[in-house]
Structure formats: C-alpha cells, structure tokens
Amino acid sequence: MGWEGWPIERMLILFVSLTFCLIGIQVTMSHYRQNFHHKAMWVPVLAAPLFFVFGLILVCFHVAWLHVFFQILMWVGALAGLVGFYFHVRGVGKRVGGYQSHNFLIGPPVIMPLMITAMSLLGIIALYWRA
C-alpha cells in the first residue's frame, strides 16, 4: 500500500499537516498570552505539533499503522476543536457584558477551535478519499 506519485489524498494530508503547524503557532502564542490559565489550553498547543509531525511522516511513509494512527489523531482533533469551541464561547460569556458583540471581538476567538475541527475532518476525508 504505497504512494504512487502525488495523488490528491497525499497532497491533502500534506496541506492538513502544514496547516496544523501554522495553527499550532497561533494557538501557542494566544494561549501563552493568557498564561495558560486553564489546563485545557495545553491540548491544542501539544496536539498541533503531533498532527503536523505524524502527517508529514504519513506523507513520506504510507504504511498501514501510520494511516490508523493519523486517523485516530484526526478524530481526537475534531473532538478537541468542538470542546475548545465550547470553552471559547463560555469564555466570551464570562467577560463583562456577557455575550455582547463587542466581547466576541475582544474575547477568545470562537472560530479558531472550529478551524481545528475543520482541518481534522479534512484530514479524515483525505484518508478515506477514493479517486
């Protein structure tokens, strides 16, 4: 079960991996700015580099166990993004004034965890892609 050239699923896994590298940098800076005041803030900071590294390894070495492991990582990422969305929405509500539009602008970015979910789901789609 090897790669033959650069099929679309291989390019998508590479794209997903590189995107997790960039998301990981942004999440680390944002959560560092907030002094990691909640333990859950460490999840995307630690998970994004894993997604990046194992995605790149899968692009280079297409073996069955890496395929399964990357699939598990992507499901974890999809779930973690949804949990992060909950925490971010709750964080907006804790600000003075609650769920006013101003707090959505200056509070935790509610869309960012959904980006982790979306990229994880794209990784899952790439794994199941059949041309």
mmCIF file of C-alpha atoms in Angstrom:
data_model
loop_
_atom_site.group_PDB
_atom_site.id
_atom_site.type_symbol
_atom_site.label_atom_id
_atom_site.label_comp_id
_atom_site.label_asym_id
_atom_site.label_seq_id
_atom_site.Cartn_x
_atom_site.Cartn_y
_atom_site.Cartn_z
ATOM 1 C CA MET A 1 0.000 0.000 0.000
ATOM 2 C CA GLY A 2 2.420 2.688 -1.175
ATOM 3 C CA TRP A 3 2.035 6.112 -2.647
ATOM 4 C CA GLU A 4 2.243 6.372 -6.415
ATOM 5 C CA GLY A 5 3.317 9.912 -7.196
ATOM 6 C CA TRP A 6 1.339 12.690 -5.546
ATOM 7 C CA PRO A 7 -2.355 11.742 -5.557
ATOM 8 C CA ILE A 8 -4.868 14.210 -4.139
ATOM 9 C CA GLU A 9 -5.113 12.404 -0.784
ATOM 10 C CA ARG A 10 -1.365 12.710 -0.275
ATOM 11 C CA MET A 11 -1.431 16.416 -1.103
ATOM 12 C CA LEU A 12 -4.387 16.939 1.266
ATOM 13 C CA ILE A 13 -2.581 15.207 4.123
ATOM 14 C CA LEU A 14 0.451 17.411 3.459
ATOM 15 C CA PHE A 15 -1.768 20.509 3.409
ATOM 16 C CA VAL A 16 -3.514 19.485 6.636
ATOM 17 C CA SER A 17 -0.160 18.830 8.314
ATOM 18 C CA LEU A 18 1.320 22.177 7.302
ATOM 19 C CA THR A 19 -1.859 23.949 8.364
ATOM 20 C CA PHE A 20 -1.633 22.353 11.804
ATOM 21 C CA CYS A 21 1.902 23.722 12.086
ATOM 22 C CA LEU A 22 0.582 27.251 11.486
ATOM 23 C CA ILE A 23 -2.460 26.778 13.720
ATOM 24 C CA GLY A 24 -0.176 25.424 16.443
ATOM 25 C CA ILE A 25 1.988 28.547 16.325
ATOM 26 C CA GLN A 26 -1.039 30.830 16.565
ATOM 27 C CA VAL A 27 -2.662 28.829 19.365
ATOM 28 C CA THR A 28 0.574 28.726 21.336
ATOM 29 C CA MET A 29 1.001 32.497 21.123
ATOM 30 C CA SER A 30 -2.627 33.140 22.070
ATOM 31 C CA HIS A 31 -2.703 30.737 24.986
ATOM 32 C CA TYR A 32 0.710 31.897 26.203
ATOM 33 C CA ARG A 33 -0.651 35.457 26.223
ATOM 34 C CA GLN A 34 -3.415 34.204 28.523
ATOM 35 C CA ASN A 35 -0.829 32.463 30.771
ATOM 36 C CA PHE A 36 -2.432 29.041 30.196
ATOM 37 C CA HIS A 37 -4.943 29.838 32.957
ATOM 38 C CA HIS A 38 -6.946 26.687 32.177
ATOM 39 C CA LYS A 39 -5.358 23.251 31.757
ATOM 40 C CA ALA A 40 -7.379 22.599 28.606
ATOM 41 C CA MET A 41 -5.381 25.341 26.878
ATOM 42 C CA TRP A 42 -2.472 22.921 26.652
ATOM 43 C CA VAL A 43 -4.408 20.443 24.471
ATOM 44 C CA PRO A 44 -4.110 22.263 21.119
ATOM 45 C CA VAL A 45 -0.608 23.503 21.976
ATOM 46 C CA LEU A 46 0.593 19.920 22.398
ATOM 47 C CA ALA A 47 -1.673 18.281 19.810
ATOM 48 C CA ALA A 48 -0.988 20.550 16.815
ATOM 49 C CA PRO A 49 2.730 19.642 16.585
ATOM 50 C CA LEU A 50 1.811 15.948 16.834
ATOM 51 C CA PHE A 51 -0.682 16.334 13.997
ATOM 52 C CA PHE A 52 1.964 18.174 11.968
ATOM 53 C CA VAL A 53 4.758 15.652 12.532
ATOM 54 C CA PHE A 54 2.704 12.492 12.060
ATOM 55 C CA GLY A 55 1.043 13.950 8.976
ATOM 56 C CA LEU A 56 4.437 14.618 7.420
ATOM 57 C CA ILE A 57 5.613 11.129 8.337
ATOM 58 C CA LEU A 58 2.487 9.667 6.726
ATOM 59 C CA VAL A 59 3.152 11.661 3.559
ATOM 60 C CA CYS A 60 6.675 10.205 3.414
ATOM 61 C CA PHE A 61 5.918 6.653 4.551
ATOM 62 C CA HIS A 62 2.485 5.353 3.621
ATOM 63 C CA VAL A 63 2.154 2.343 5.915
ATOM 64 C CA ALA A 64 -0.978 0.903 7.482
ATOM 65 C CA TRP A 65 -0.239 1.626 11.152
ATOM 66 C CA LEU A 66 0.568 5.287 10.385
ATOM 67 C CA HIS A 67 -2.703 5.529 8.481
ATOM 68 C CA VAL A 68 -4.624 4.224 11.515
ATOM 69 C CA PHE A 69 -2.678 6.386 13.985
ATOM 70 C CA PHE A 70 -3.215 9.547 11.908
ATOM 71 C CA GLN A 71 -6.908 8.719 11.669
ATOM 72 C CA ILE A 72 -7.107 8.474 15.478
ATOM 73 C CA LEU A 73 -5.254 11.777 15.811
ATOM 74 C CA MET A 74 -7.661 13.453 13.417
ATOM 75 C CA TRP A 75 -10.705 12.202 15.341
ATOM 76 C CA VAL A 76 -9.123 13.477 18.552
ATOM 77 C CA GLY A 77 -8.515 16.814 16.829
ATOM 78 C CA ALA A 78 -12.112 17.040 15.644
ATOM 79 C CA LEU A 79 -13.403 16.390 19.147
ATOM 80 C CA ALA A 80 -10.856 18.690 20.790
ATOM 81 C CA GLY A 81 -11.893 21.516 18.472
ATOM 82 C CA LEU A 82 -15.531 21.123 19.496
ATOM 83 C CA VAL A 83 -14.582 21.133 23.173
ATOM 84 C CA GLY A 84 -12.423 24.209 22.547
ATOM 85 C CA PHE A 85 -15.355 25.909 20.845
ATOM 86 C CA TYR A 86 -17.411 25.328 23.989
ATOM 87 C CA PHE A 87 -14.671 26.797 26.196
ATOM 88 C CA HIS A 88 -14.217 29.804 23.924
ATOM 89 C CA VAL A 89 -17.944 30.573 23.784
ATOM 90 C CA ARG A 90 -18.126 30.196 27.565
ATOM 91 C CA GLY A 91 -15.103 32.491 27.871
ATOM 92 C CA VAL A 92 -16.851 35.187 25.863
ATOM 93 C CA GLY A 93 -19.844 34.914 28.186
ATOM 94 C CA LYS A 94 -17.664 35.398 31.267
ATOM 95 C CA ARG A 95 -16.487 38.809 30.093
ATOM 96 C CA VAL A 96 -18.144 41.946 31.456
ATOM 97 C CA GLY A 97 -21.349 42.380 29.489
ATOM 98 C CA GLY A 98 -21.703 38.710 28.601
ATOM 99 C CA TYR A 99 -22.488 37.795 25.026
ATOM 100 C CA GLN A 100 -22.408 41.293 23.547
ATOM 101 C CA SER A 101 -20.917 41.598 20.088
ATOM 102 C CA HIS A 102 -18.004 43.599 21.498
ATOM 103 C CA ASN A 103 -16.941 40.636 23.621
ATOM 104 C CA PHE A 104 -16.863 38.386 20.570
ATOM 105 C CA LEU A 105 -14.373 40.815 19.034
ATOM 106 C CA ILE A 106 -12.016 41.117 22.008
ATOM 107 C CA GLY A 107 -12.593 37.799 23.804
ATOM 108 C CA PRO A 108 -11.451 34.298 22.899
ATOM 109 C CA PRO A 109 -11.739 33.658 19.154
ATOM 110 C CA VAL A 110 -14.734 31.335 18.901
ATOM 111 C CA ILE A 111 -13.940 30.316 15.320
ATOM 112 C CA MET A 112 -10.352 29.168 15.951
ATOM 113 C CA PRO A 113 -11.273 25.850 17.644
ATOM 114 C CA LEU A 114 -13.660 25.160 14.775
ATOM 115 C CA MET A 115 -10.700 25.557 12.413
ATOM 116 C CA ILE A 116 -9.033 22.685 14.268
ATOM 117 C CA THR A 117 -12.185 20.621 13.853
ATOM 118 C CA ALA A 118 -12.464 21.531 10.166
ATOM 119 C CA MET A 119 -8.826 20.687 9.415
ATOM 120 C CA SER A 120 -9.131 17.415 11.319
ATOM 121 C CA LEU A 121 -12.210 16.493 9.297
ATOM 122 C CA LEU A 122 -10.343 17.378 6.099
ATOM 123 C CA GLY A 123 -7.583 15.012 7.238
ATOM 124 C CA ILE A 124 -10.181 12.281 7.756
ATOM 125 C CA ILE A 125 -11.652 12.955 4.313
ATOM 126 C CA ALA A 126 -8.167 12.684 2.795
ATOM 127 C CA LEU A 127 -7.642 9.318 4.480
ATOM 128 C CA TYR A 128 -10.872 7.929 3.031
ATOM 129 C CA TRP A 129 -10.521 9.558 -0.397
ATOM 130 C CA ARG A 130 -11.030 7.141 -3.248
ATOM 131 C CA ALA A 131 -10.450 8.501 -6.723
#
